[in-house]
């Protein structure tokens, strides 16, 4: 059975075609700048990369182009070979406690959550509609970023704001990156043949969140009502005192919308370093002795170490710390800055030689470390494909 795992953004469409149940990736790609005359579609088949520069007016057109290219490059013989499509959806709110077989009602339910994820859910639905239109006989499954976090209990998901905000408007922590956190935890359980573990997963990419996982269930996570909460990210601030917004608005004459936009798009690594949102640039500057680059990574390492410490307390111990996503998998420097801060209190130690590894599944703690530290490259697409496959049977 061939399945497409889809991640539709407001102007992008990422996908992977997988053969199931073998989980073999037979094609993947990304369409960027949808809605523009200079859209770019990059298709990867086997080790070949094919780049199309063309005008793509909307997601429907993008899906047309993608599916035709899959035939032209022998990934599929006809559209009907795609028997299932898995759609990543960012916000499932309190409605979706599991992945859902998509019908008209499910689409309406996802749309009812648009207010909670205005940048993401509408784009996800556009993707769903475009694929349903062209592949009407395939099964379509929505896989939510929030599902894994529905096991978090109210002591951890409630804000200390007026209770009515929660009752009337659903103001609470929902989290994100759930599919990635779950994938990494399940890999650790497979590697150790043990599901009764206390794990902190550090998903650190452009977007970044941590998750405390106990007995394979999420018990807390750093992102909140939106992906703005938690640790600093490429351009997002993570936690700040909300009173700063009022103060800065007065000083600079910004509206609340402008303030939040700055916290989402001009803060984090970019805002603090003044160099770039990309951690590779920050690390180059750090190594060259740039003060603000050093500050940026030290702030990040402290925040992450603080979260890990608090999750250690919340779970009553810790067996594994796992690093994943672009920075987590690749940055030996940040991993070492974080673990050094935890060494004294938690007895966790890195094997510096093993920590030089990038993007491979490997144990990087030393043999006398009290907590195991792993790099586990994430694979959200395979999790999506597995859910679609489960529904197909
Ligand atoms: P997202 O999926 O959230 O957009 P990714 O998981 O792809 O993000 O991570 C992107 C981040 O990973 C960027 O900041 C990039 O600099 C970082 N990254 C990639 N390779 C390296 C590396 N070798 N060293 C440090 N950071 C890296």
mmCIF file of C-alpha atoms and ligand atoms in Angstrom:
data_model
loop_
_atom_site.group_PDB
_atom_site.id
_atom_site.type_symbol
_atom_site.label_atom_id
_atom_site.label_comp_id
_atom_site.label_asym_id
_atom_site.label_seq_id
_atom_site.Cartn_x
_atom_site.Cartn_y
_atom_site.Cartn_z
ATOM 1 C CA UNK A 1 0.000 0.000 0.000
ATOM 2 C CA UNK A 2 1.297 3.470 -0.892
ATOM 3 C CA UNK A 3 0.577 6.385 1.422
ATOM 4 C CA UNK A 4 1.373 10.079 1.266
ATOM 5 C CA UNK A 5 2.179 11.907 4.504
ATOM 6 C CA UNK A 6 1.370 15.591 3.991
ATOM 7 C CA UNK A 7 2.301 18.729 5.891
ATOM 8 C CA UNK A 8 0.503 21.713 4.356
ATOM 9 C CA UNK A 9 1.528 25.203 5.471
ATOM 10 C CA UNK A 10 0.097 28.540 4.390
ATOM 11 C CA UNK A 11 2.456 28.780 1.398
ATOM 12 C CA UNK A 12 4.159 25.415 1.431
ATOM 13 C CA UNK A 13 3.440 21.732 1.014
ATOM 14 C CA UNK A 14 5.815 19.045 2.265
ATOM 15 C CA UNK A 15 5.199 15.381 1.589
ATOM 16 C CA UNK A 16 6.658 11.923 1.725
ATOM 17 C CA UNK A 17 5.420 8.885 -0.186
ATOM 18 C CA UNK A 18 5.835 5.682 1.804
ATOM 19 C CA UNK A 19 5.266 2.030 1.020
ATOM 20 C CA UNK A 20 3.503 0.406 3.948
ATOM 21 C CA UNK A 21 3.868 -1.644 6.001
ATOM 22 C CA UNK A 22 7.577 -1.745 5.120
ATOM 23 C CA UNK A 23 7.803 2.029 5.818
ATOM 24 C CA UNK A 24 10.055 2.507 2.803
ATOM 25 C CA UNK A 25 10.255 6.099 1.576
ATOM 26 C CA UNK A 26 9.896 6.048 -2.218
ATOM 27 C CA UNK A 27 9.650 9.784 -2.835
ATOM 28 C CA UNK A 28 9.498 13.078 -1.006
ATOM 29 C CA UNK A 29 9.345 16.747 -1.761
ATOM 30 C CA UNK A 30 8.496 20.262 -0.826
ATOM 31 C CA UNK A 31 6.618 22.978 -2.678
ATOM 32 C CA UNK A 32 7.512 26.471 -1.492
ATOM 33 C CA UNK A 33 6.063 29.899 -2.220
ATOM 34 C CA UNK A 34 2.621 28.631 -3.236
ATOM 35 C CA UNK A 35 0.566 31.597 -4.451
ATOM 36 C CA UNK A 36 3.586 33.153 -6.149
ATOM 37 C CA UNK A 37 4.863 33.278 -9.706
ATOM 38 C CA UNK A 38 8.249 32.064 -8.533
ATOM 39 C CA UNK A 39 7.199 28.944 -6.639
ATOM 40 C CA UNK A 40 9.785 26.197 -6.254
ATOM 41 C CA UNK A 41 9.021 22.497 -6.150
ATOM 42 C CA UNK A 42 11.811 20.133 -5.141
ATOM 43 C CA UNK A 43 11.174 16.426 -5.631
ATOM 44 C CA UNK A 44 13.481 13.723 -4.293
ATOM 45 C CA UNK A 45 13.297 10.254 -5.788
ATOM 46 C CA UNK A 46 15.955 7.713 -4.826
ATOM 47 C CA UNK A 47 19.055 9.884 -4.621
ATOM 48 C CA UNK A 48 17.978 12.226 -7.392
ATOM 49 C CA UNK A 49 16.804 15.777 -6.668
ATOM 50 C CA UNK A 50 14.617 17.451 -9.286
ATOM 51 C CA UNK A 51 13.834 21.163 -8.986
ATOM 52 C CA UNK A 52 10.860 22.751 -10.765
ATOM 53 C CA UNK A 53 10.584 26.540 -10.910
ATOM 54 C CA UNK A 54 7.090 27.497 -11.910
ATOM 55 C CA UNK A 55 4.064 29.567 -11.033
ATOM 56 C CA UNK A 56 1.756 27.761 -8.569
ATOM 57 C CA UNK A 57 -1.360 29.763 -7.831
ATOM 58 C CA UNK A 58 -2.830 27.679 -5.010
ATOM 59 C CA UNK A 59 -2.607 24.420 -3.069
ATOM 60 C CA UNK A 60 -4.897 22.604 -5.530
ATOM 61 C CA UNK A 61 -2.457 23.374 -8.318
ATOM 62 C CA UNK A 62 0.460 22.313 -6.082
ATOM 63 C CA UNK A 63 -1.198 18.948 -5.405
ATOM 64 C CA UNK A 64 -1.830 18.488 -9.179
ATOM 65 C CA UNK A 65 1.811 19.159 -9.955
ATOM 66 C CA UNK A 66 3.084 16.914 -7.170
ATOM 67 C CA UNK A 67 0.924 13.944 -8.144
ATOM 68 C CA UNK A 68 1.715 14.278 -11.866
ATOM 69 C CA UNK A 69 5.434 14.462 -11.068
ATOM 70 C CA UNK A 70 5.131 11.256 -9.040
ATOM 71 C CA UNK A 71 3.812 9.505 -12.168
ATOM 72 C CA UNK A 72 6.444 11.102 -14.437
ATOM 73 C CA UNK A 73 9.214 9.918 -12.105
ATOM 74 C CA UNK A 74 7.814 6.394 -11.651
ATOM 75 C CA UNK A 75 6.956 6.694 -7.965
ATOM 76 C CA UNK A 76 3.361 5.675 -8.822
ATOM 77 C CA UNK A 77 1.755 4.427 -12.031
ATOM 78 C CA UNK A 78 -1.601 6.105 -11.453
ATOM 79 C CA UNK A 79 -3.290 8.292 -8.833
ATOM 80 C CA UNK A 80 -5.346 5.327 -7.632
ATOM 81 C CA UNK A 81 -2.164 3.681 -6.350
ATOM 82 C CA UNK A 82 -2.185 6.183 -3.474
ATOM 83 C CA UNK A 83 -4.605 4.444 -1.137
ATOM 84 C CA UNK A 84 -4.149 6.674 1.884
ATOM 85 C CA UNK A 85 -3.231 10.255 2.716
ATOM 86 C CA UNK A 86 -2.152 11.341 6.193
ATOM 87 C CA UNK A 87 -2.522 15.037 6.937
ATOM 88 C CA UNK A 88 -0.577 16.735 9.695
ATOM 89 C CA UNK A 89 -2.920 19.061 11.603
ATOM 90 C CA UNK A 90 -1.403 21.357 14.199
ATOM 91 C CA UNK A 91 -4.310 21.904 16.592
ATOM 92 C CA UNK A 92 -6.773 19.206 17.643
ATOM 93 C CA UNK A 93 -7.878 21.059 20.784
ATOM 94 C CA UNK A 94 -9.880 19.000 23.246
ATOM 95 C CA UNK A 95 -11.904 17.487 20.395
ATOM 96 C CA UNK A 96 -9.337 15.094 18.930
ATOM 97 C CA UNK A 97 -7.803 12.680 21.413
ATOM 98 C CA UNK A 98 -6.614 10.443 18.561
ATOM 99 C CA UNK A 99 -6.039 10.614 14.813
ATOM 100 C CA UNK A 100 -9.285 10.809 12.836
ATOM 101 C CA UNK A 101 -10.588 9.387 9.584
ATOM 102 C CA UNK A 102 -11.516 12.514 7.662
ATOM 103 C CA UNK A 103 -15.098 13.164 6.603
ATOM 104 C CA UNK A 104 -17.019 16.417 6.204
ATOM 105 C CA UNK A 105 -17.757 16.592 9.944
ATOM 106 C CA UNK A 106 -14.079 16.143 10.877
ATOM 107 C CA UNK A 107 -13.189 19.020 8.559
ATOM 108 C CA UNK A 108 -15.805 21.202 10.260
ATOM 109 C CA UNK A 109 -14.420 20.191 13.664
ATOM 110 C CA UNK A 110 -10.879 21.098 12.606
ATOM 111 C CA UNK A 111 -12.158 24.427 11.276
ATOM 112 C CA UNK A 112 -13.906 25.055 14.587
ATOM 113 C CA UNK A 113 -10.407 25.151 16.135
ATOM 114 C CA UNK A 114 -9.061 27.750 13.679
ATOM 115 C CA UNK A 115 -9.071 30.446 16.330
ATOM 116 C CA UNK A 116 -6.645 28.405 18.440
ATOM 117 C CA UNK A 117 -4.174 28.023 15.549
ATOM 118 C CA UNK A 118 -4.929 30.767 13.030
ATOM 119 C CA UNK A 119 -1.623 30.375 11.200
ATOM 120 C CA UNK A 120 -1.772 26.606 10.884
ATOM 121 C CA UNK A 121 -5.176 24.909 10.938
ATOM 122 C CA UNK A 122 -6.679 26.834 7.978
ATOM 123 C CA UNK A 123 -3.638 25.890 5.868
ATOM 124 C CA UNK A 124 -3.900 22.265 6.985
ATOM 125 C CA UNK A 125 -7.549 22.215 5.876
ATOM 126 C CA UNK A 126 -6.666 23.720 2.486
ATOM 127 C CA UNK A 127 -4.260 20.790 2.034
ATOM 128 C CA UNK A 128 -6.890 18.256 3.095
ATOM 129 C CA UNK A 129 -9.462 19.664 0.659
ATOM 130 C CA UNK A 130 -6.975 19.760 -2.217
ATOM 131 C CA UNK A 131 -5.936 16.115 -1.754
ATOM 132 C CA UNK A 132 -9.525 14.923 -1.202
ATOM 133 C CA UNK A 133 -10.584 16.575 -4.457
ATOM 134 C CA UNK A 134 -7.976 14.760 -6.504
ATOM 135 C CA UNK A 135 -7.858 11.457 -4.571
ATOM 136 C CA UNK A 136 -11.532 10.922 -3.631
ATOM 137 C CA UNK A 137 -11.282 7.138 -3.193
ATOM 138 C CA UNK A 138 -8.234 7.183 -0.900
ATOM 139 C CA UNK A 139 -8.717 7.248 2.858
ATOM 140 C CA UNK A 140 -7.696 10.555 4.409
ATOM 141 C CA UNK A 141 -6.558 10.690 8.022
ATOM 142 C CA UNK A 142 -5.870 13.740 10.191
ATOM 143 C CA UNK A 143 -2.933 13.323 12.563
ATOM 144 C CA UNK A 144 -2.761 16.037 15.204
ATOM 145 C CA UNK A 145 0.321 17.634 16.786
ATOM 146 C CA UNK A 146 -1.628 17.927 20.027
ATOM 147 C CA UNK A 147 -2.941 14.357 20.391
ATOM 148 C CA UNK A 148 0.089 13.015 22.243
ATOM 149 C CA UNK A 149 -0.326 15.765 24.822
ATOM 150 C CA UNK A 150 -3.957 14.964 25.643
ATOM 151 C CA UNK A 151 -2.661 12.767 28.484
ATOM 152 C CA UNK A 152 -1.340 15.865 30.315
ATOM 153 C CA UNK A 153 -3.297 16.415 33.530
ATOM 154 C CA UNK A 154 -4.926 19.700 34.498
ATOM 155 C CA UNK A 155 -2.303 20.632 37.107
ATOM 156 C CA UNK A 156 0.137 20.866 34.183
ATOM 157 C CA UNK A 157 -2.093 22.235 31.423
ATOM 158 C CA UNK A 158 -4.015 24.942 33.307
ATOM 159 C CA UNK A 159 -2.819 28.543 33.456
ATOM 160 C CA UNK A 160 -3.443 30.451 36.662
ATOM 161 C CA UNK A 161 -5.738 32.826 34.779
ATOM 162 C CA UNK A 162 -9.469 33.320 35.436
ATOM 163 C CA UNK A 163 -11.045 29.872 35.241
ATOM 164 C CA UNK A 164 -13.743 31.234 32.941
ATOM 165 C CA UNK A 165 -11.138 31.803 30.220
ATOM 166 C CA UNK A 166 -10.701 28.040 30.104
ATOM 167 C CA UNK A 167 -14.396 27.165 30.360
ATOM 168 C CA UNK A 168 -15.620 29.749 27.852
ATOM 169 C CA UNK A 169 -12.699 29.995 25.436
ATOM 170 C CA UNK A 170 -10.473 26.954 25.949
ATOM 171 C CA UNK A 171 -7.489 28.932 27.234
ATOM 172 C CA UNK A 172 -5.006 26.254 28.401
ATOM 173 C CA UNK A 173 -1.793 24.564 27.331
ATOM 174 C CA UNK A 174 -2.194 22.307 24.273
ATOM 175 C CA UNK A 175 1.449 21.810 23.235
ATOM 176 C CA UNK A 176 2.793 20.852 19.814
ATOM 177 C CA UNK A 177 5.331 18.558 18.096
ATOM 178 C CA UNK A 178 3.400 15.654 19.684
ATOM 179 C CA UNK A 179 4.066 13.288 16.781
ATOM 180 C CA UNK A 180 7.800 13.886 17.072
ATOM 181 C CA UNK A 181 7.874 13.521 20.862
ATOM 182 C CA UNK A 182 5.931 10.278 20.569
ATOM 183 C CA UNK A 183 8.182 8.895 17.826
ATOM 184 C CA UNK A 184 11.338 9.583 19.854
ATOM 185 C CA UNK A 185 9.878 8.083 23.049
ATOM 186 C CA UNK A 186 8.788 4.963 21.194
ATOM 187 C CA UNK A 187 12.277 4.564 19.709
ATOM 188 C CA UNK A 188 13.798 4.690 23.202
ATOM 189 C CA UNK A 189 11.294 2.073 24.374
ATOM 190 C CA UNK A 190 12.263 -0.128 21.412
ATOM 191 C CA UNK A 191 15.997 0.344 21.958
ATOM 192 C CA UNK A 192 15.782 -0.403 25.695
ATOM 193 C CA UNK A 193 12.903 -2.907 25.448
ATOM 194 C CA UNK A 194 11.269 -0.991 28.270
ATOM 195 C CA UNK A 195 8.137 1.158 28.249
ATOM 196 C CA UNK A 196 8.238 2.160 31.922
ATOM 197 C CA UNK A 197 10.602 5.051 31.452
ATOM 198 C CA UNK A 198 10.904 8.705 32.388
ATOM 199 C CA UNK A 199 12.121 10.619 29.347
ATOM 200 C CA UNK A 200 12.609 14.248 28.391
ATOM 201 C CA UNK A 201 12.481 14.744 24.628
ATOM 202 C CA UNK A 202 14.154 17.940 23.415
ATOM 203 C CA UNK A 203 12.762 18.721 19.949
ATOM 204 C CA UNK A 204 14.976 21.649 18.999
ATOM 205 C CA UNK A 205 14.598 22.918 15.459
ATOM 206 C CA UNK A 206 13.491 26.286 14.190
ATOM 207 C CA UNK A 207 10.454 25.641 16.339
ATOM 208 C CA UNK A 208 11.390 23.992 19.606
ATOM 209 C CA UNK A 209 9.638 22.244 22.462
ATOM 210 C CA UNK A 210 10.429 19.864 25.279
ATOM 211 C CA UNK A 211 8.222 17.044 26.473
ATOM 212 C CA UNK A 212 8.210 15.067 29.708
ATOM 213 C CA UNK A 213 7.186 11.498 28.927
ATOM 214 C CA UNK A 214 6.330 8.991 31.638
ATOM 215 C CA UNK A 215 5.438 5.395 30.737
ATOM 216 C CA UNK A 216 5.079 6.467 27.084
ATOM 217 C CA UNK A 217 2.575 9.233 27.895
ATOM 218 C CA UNK A 218 3.168 12.969 27.661
ATOM 219 C CA UNK A 219 2.836 14.440 31.164
ATOM 220 C CA UNK A 220 4.039 17.973 30.386
ATOM 221 C CA UNK A 221 5.364 20.012 27.495
ATOM 222 C CA UNK A 222 6.886 23.441 27.040
ATOM 223 C CA UNK A 223 4.715 24.873 24.255
ATOM 224 C CA UNK A 224 1.394 26.207 25.432
ATOM 225 C CA UNK A 225 -1.824 27.682 24.111
ATOM 226 C CA UNK A 226 0.269 28.484 21.023
ATOM 227 C CA UNK A 227 3.797 27.541 19.943
ATOM 228 C CA UNK A 228 5.064 30.833 21.390
ATOM 229 C CA UNK A 229 5.410 29.515 24.944
ATOM 230 C CA UNK A 230 8.442 27.661 26.276
ATOM 231 C CA UNK A 231 12.094 27.846 25.253
ATOM 232 C CA UNK A 232 13.505 30.403 22.788
ATOM 233 C CA UNK A 233 13.369 29.364 19.111
ATOM 234 C CA UNK A 234 14.699 30.635 15.781
ATOM 235 C CA UNK A 235 12.488 33.716 15.849
ATOM 236 C CA UNK A 236 10.135 33.077 18.809
ATOM 237 C CA UNK A 237 10.828 34.420 22.264
ATOM 238 C CA UNK A 238 9.493 31.578 24.375
ATOM 239 C CA UNK A 239 8.399 32.632 27.893
ATOM 240 C CA UNK A 240 8.437 36.293 28.849
ATOM 241 C CA UNK A 241 6.627 38.385 31.415
ATOM 242 C CA UNK A 242 3.402 39.395 29.571
ATOM 243 C CA UNK A 243 3.567 42.852 31.156
ATOM 244 C CA UNK A 244 6.478 43.591 28.792
ATOM 245 C CA UNK A 245 3.913 43.823 25.980
ATOM 246 C CA UNK A 246 2.071 46.733 27.548
ATOM 247 C CA UNK A 247 5.340 48.467 28.407
ATOM 248 C CA UNK A 248 6.803 48.135 24.901
ATOM 249 C CA UNK A 249 3.505 49.071 23.247
ATOM 250 C CA UNK A 250 3.561 52.363 25.127
ATOM 251 C CA UNK A 251 7.229 53.021 24.351
ATOM 252 C CA UNK A 252 7.095 52.182 20.666
ATOM 253 C CA UNK A 253 3.451 52.776 19.829
ATOM 254 C CA UNK A 254 2.844 49.195 18.754
ATOM 255 C CA UNK A 255 -0.488 47.415 18.856
ATOM 256 C CA UNK A 256 -0.859 44.108 20.669
ATOM 257 C CA UNK A 257 -0.931 42.330 17.302
ATOM 258 C CA UNK A 258 2.363 43.950 16.338
ATOM 259 C CA UNK A 259 3.895 42.999 19.696
ATOM 260 C CA UNK A 260 2.909 39.349 19.347
ATOM 261 C CA UNK A 261 4.195 39.383 15.781
ATOM 262 C CA UNK A 262 7.578 40.558 17.072
ATOM 263 C CA UNK A 263 7.589 37.826 19.711
ATOM 264 C CA UNK A 264 6.842 35.280 16.969
ATOM 265 C CA UNK A 265 8.999 36.576 14.131
ATOM 266 C CA UNK A 266 11.746 38.865 15.398
ATOM 267 C CA UNK A 267 12.722 37.396 18.742
ATOM 268 C CA UNK A 268 14.432 34.196 19.885
ATOM 269 C CA UNK A 269 17.838 33.495 18.338
ATOM 270 C CA UNK A 270 17.325 36.267 15.799
ATOM 271 C CA UNK A 271 16.309 38.950 18.270
ATOM 272 C CA UNK A 272 18.818 38.108 20.949
ATOM 273 C CA UNK A 273 21.848 37.586 18.701
ATOM 274 C CA UNK A 274 21.047 40.215 16.065
ATOM 275 C CA UNK A 275 22.818 37.800 13.702
ATOM 276 C CA UNK A 276 20.399 35.227 12.337
ATOM 277 C CA UNK A 277 17.550 32.893 13.174
ATOM 278 C CA UNK A 278 19.688 29.998 11.965
ATOM 279 C CA UNK A 279 21.642 28.226 14.670
ATOM 280 C CA UNK A 280 24.512 27.453 12.291
ATOM 281 C CA UNK A 281 25.226 31.197 11.922
ATOM 282 C CA UNK A 282 24.956 31.693 15.683
ATOM 283 C CA UNK A 283 27.361 28.821 16.334
ATOM 284 C CA UNK A 284 29.904 30.206 13.862
ATOM 285 C CA UNK A 285 29.712 33.578 15.639
ATOM 286 C CA UNK A 286 29.879 31.860 19.064
ATOM 287 C CA UNK A 287 33.077 30.104 18.044
ATOM 288 C CA UNK A 288 34.484 33.432 16.786
ATOM 289 C CA UNK A 289 33.846 34.907 20.257
ATOM 290 C CA UNK A 290 30.832 37.087 19.376
ATOM 291 C CA UNK A 291 29.333 38.197 22.710
ATOM 292 C CA UNK A 292 25.692 38.174 21.678
ATOM 293 C CA UNK A 293 26.005 34.774 20.019
ATOM 294 C CA UNK A 294 27.524 33.449 23.261
ATOM 295 C CA UNK A 295 24.699 35.065 25.234
ATOM 296 C CA UNK A 296 22.068 33.564 22.922
ATOM 297 C CA UNK A 297 23.288 30.004 23.340
ATOM 298 C CA UNK A 298 23.813 30.458 27.080
ATOM 299 C CA UNK A 299 20.244 31.751 27.509
ATOM 300 C CA UNK A 300 18.977 28.799 25.482
ATOM 301 C CA UNK A 301 21.054 26.234 27.402
ATOM 302 C CA UNK A 302 19.882 27.673 30.752
ATOM 303 C CA UNK A 303 16.214 27.648 29.754
ATOM 304 C CA UNK A 304 16.393 24.079 28.492
ATOM 305 C CA UNK A 305 18.324 22.891 31.555
ATOM 306 C CA UNK A 306 15.719 24.588 33.792
ATOM 307 C CA UNK A 307 12.882 22.755 32.041
ATOM 308 C CA UNK A 308 14.709 19.421 32.288
ATOM 309 C CA UNK A 309 15.280 20.042 35.999
ATOM 310 C CA UNK A 310 11.613 20.807 36.560
ATOM 311 C CA UNK A 311 10.540 17.707 34.610
ATOM 312 C CA UNK A 312 12.973 15.625 36.686
ATOM 313 C CA UNK A 313 11.133 16.802 39.782
ATOM 314 C CA UNK A 314 7.662 16.442 38.249
ATOM 315 C CA UNK A 315 8.290 12.863 37.099
ATOM 316 C CA UNK A 316 10.245 11.887 40.213
ATOM 317 C CA UNK A 317 13.431 11.071 38.263
ATOM 318 C CA UNK A 318 14.726 10.728 34.756
ATOM 319 C CA UNK A 319 16.044 7.783 32.721
ATOM 320 C CA UNK A 320 16.744 9.422 29.349
ATOM 321 C CA UNK A 321 17.236 12.816 27.743
ATOM 322 C CA UNK A 322 16.781 12.684 23.960
ATOM 323 C CA UNK A 323 17.770 15.296 21.404
ATOM 324 C CA UNK A 324 15.960 15.566 18.091
ATOM 325 C CA UNK A 325 15.137 17.928 15.146
ATOM 326 C CA UNK A 326 17.585 20.141 13.204
ATOM 327 C CA UNK A 327 19.506 21.600 16.144
ATOM 328 C CA UNK A 328 18.997 18.739 18.585
ATOM 329 C CA UNK A 329 20.312 16.206 16.081
ATOM 330 C CA UNK A 330 23.186 18.303 14.755
ATOM 331 C CA UNK A 331 24.482 20.686 17.377
ATOM 332 C CA UNK A 332 27.164 19.074 19.534
ATOM 333 C CA UNK A 333 27.779 22.518 21.036
ATOM 334 C CA UNK A 334 24.256 23.156 22.333
ATOM 335 C CA UNK A 335 23.905 19.578 23.593
ATOM 336 C CA UNK A 336 27.093 19.964 25.563
ATOM 337 C CA UNK A 337 26.128 23.409 26.958
ATOM 338 C CA UNK A 338 22.838 21.945 28.207
ATOM 339 C CA UNK A 339 24.220 18.748 29.722
ATOM 340 C CA UNK A 340 27.075 20.591 31.479
ATOM 341 C CA UNK A 341 24.473 22.670 33.353
ATOM 342 C CA UNK A 342 22.767 19.469 34.550
ATOM 343 C CA UNK A 343 25.873 17.520 35.480
ATOM 344 C CA UNK A 344 26.263 18.754 39.057
ATOM 345 C CA UNK A 345 22.646 18.274 40.110
ATOM 346 C CA UNK A 346 21.606 15.240 38.082
ATOM 347 C CA UNK A 347 24.864 13.348 37.522
ATOM 348 C CA UNK A 348 24.347 13.278 33.762
ATOM 349 C CA UNK A 349 27.539 13.257 31.681
ATOM 350 C CA UNK A 350 28.305 13.265 27.999
ATOM 351 C CA UNK A 351 30.803 11.120 26.161
ATOM 352 C CA UNK A 352 32.426 14.006 24.274
ATOM 353 C CA UNK A 353 33.615 11.781 21.452
ATOM 354 C CA UNK A 354 30.143 10.255 20.903
ATOM 355 C CA UNK A 355 28.581 13.727 21.128
ATOM 356 C CA UNK A 356 30.406 14.739 17.943
ATOM 357 C CA UNK A 357 27.978 12.558 15.977
ATOM 358 C CA UNK A 358 25.351 14.325 13.883
ATOM 359 C CA UNK A 359 21.928 13.174 12.798
ATOM 360 C CA UNK A 360 22.374 9.523 13.784
ATOM 361 C CA UNK A 361 20.627 7.440 16.393
ATOM 362 C CA UNK A 362 23.291 7.081 19.058
ATOM 363 C CA UNK A 363 23.888 7.049 22.819
ATOM 364 C CA UNK A 364 26.033 10.067 23.689
ATOM 365 C CA UNK A 365 26.220 9.841 27.495
ATOM 366 C CA UNK A 366 29.283 8.444 29.240
ATOM 367 C CA UNK A 367 29.250 5.016 30.870
ATOM 368 C CA UNK A 368 29.130 6.559 34.383
ATOM 369 C CA UNK A 369 26.259 8.967 33.571
ATOM 370 C CA UNK A 370 23.212 8.581 35.829
ATOM 371 C CA UNK A 371 20.896 9.474 32.934
ATOM 372 C CA UNK A 372 21.209 8.140 29.388
ATOM 373 C CA UNK A 373 21.445 10.771 26.657
ATOM 374 C CA UNK A 374 20.493 9.903 23.098
ATOM 375 C CA UNK A 375 20.334 11.550 19.708
ATOM 376 C CA UNK A 376 17.203 10.201 18.010
ATOM 377 C CA UNK A 377 16.502 11.666 14.539
ATOM 378 C CA UNK A 378 12.792 12.352 14.426
ATOM 379 C CA UNK A 379 10.440 10.915 11.819
ATOM 380 C CA UNK A 380 7.010 12.512 11.934
ATOM 381 C CA UNK A 381 6.110 11.235 8.473
ATOM 382 C CA UNK A 382 6.427 7.584 9.434
ATOM 383 C CA UNK A 383 4.159 8.177 12.442
ATOM 384 C CA UNK A 384 1.562 9.746 10.135
ATOM 385 C CA UNK A 385 1.867 6.880 7.652
ATOM 386 C CA UNK A 386 1.474 4.305 10.458
ATOM 387 C CA UNK A 387 -1.786 5.934 11.555
ATOM 388 C CA UNK A 388 -3.129 5.902 7.990
ATOM 389 C CA UNK A 389 -2.117 2.269 7.632
ATOM 390 C CA UNK A 390 -3.936 1.388 10.873
ATOM 391 C CA UNK A 391 -7.145 2.973 9.547
ATOM 392 C CA UNK A 392 -6.807 1.102 6.239
ATOM 393 C CA UNK A 393 -7.085 -2.317 7.870
HETATM 394 P P1 LIG B 1 11.823 23.240 11.584
HETATM 395 O O1 LIG B 1 11.390 21.868 11.097
HETATM 396 O O2 LIG B 1 11.268 23.607 12.918
HETATM 397 O O3 LIG B 1 11.718 24.319 10.564
HETATM 398 P P2 LIG B 1 14.459 21.991 11.687
HETATM 399 O O4 LIG B 1 14.174 20.848 12.595
HETATM 400 O O5 LIG B 1 14.689 21.701 10.252
HETATM 401 O O6 LIG B 1 13.394 23.151 11.861
HETATM 402 O O7 LIG B 1 15.766 22.740 12.276
HETATM 403 C C1 LIG B 1 16.298 23.872 11.678
HETATM 404 C C2 LIG B 1 17.476 24.328 12.537
HETATM 405 O O8 LIG B 1 18.461 23.290 12.585
HETATM 406 C C3 LIG B 1 18.170 25.562 11.988
HETATM 407 O O9 LIG B 1 18.372 26.519 13.007
HETATM 408 C C4 LIG B 1 19.506 25.003 11.530
HETATM 409 O O10 LIG B 1 20.520 25.943 11.652
HETATM 410 C C5 LIG B 1 19.710 23.869 12.508
HETATM 411 N N1 LIG B 1 20.794 22.979 12.058
HETATM 412 C C6 LIG B 1 20.823 22.205 10.966
HETATM 413 N N2 LIG B 1 22.052 21.632 10.846
HETATM 414 C C7 LIG B 1 22.806 22.106 11.881
HETATM 415 C C8 LIG B 1 24.158 21.917 12.333
HETATM 416 N N3 LIG B 1 24.978 21.140 11.648
HETATM 417 N N4 LIG B 1 24.580 22.567 13.441
HETATM 418 C C9 LIG B 1 23.754 23.374 14.129
HETATM 419 N N5 LIG B 1 22.472 23.585 13.764
HETATM 420 C C10 LIG B 1 22.007 22.972 12.660
#
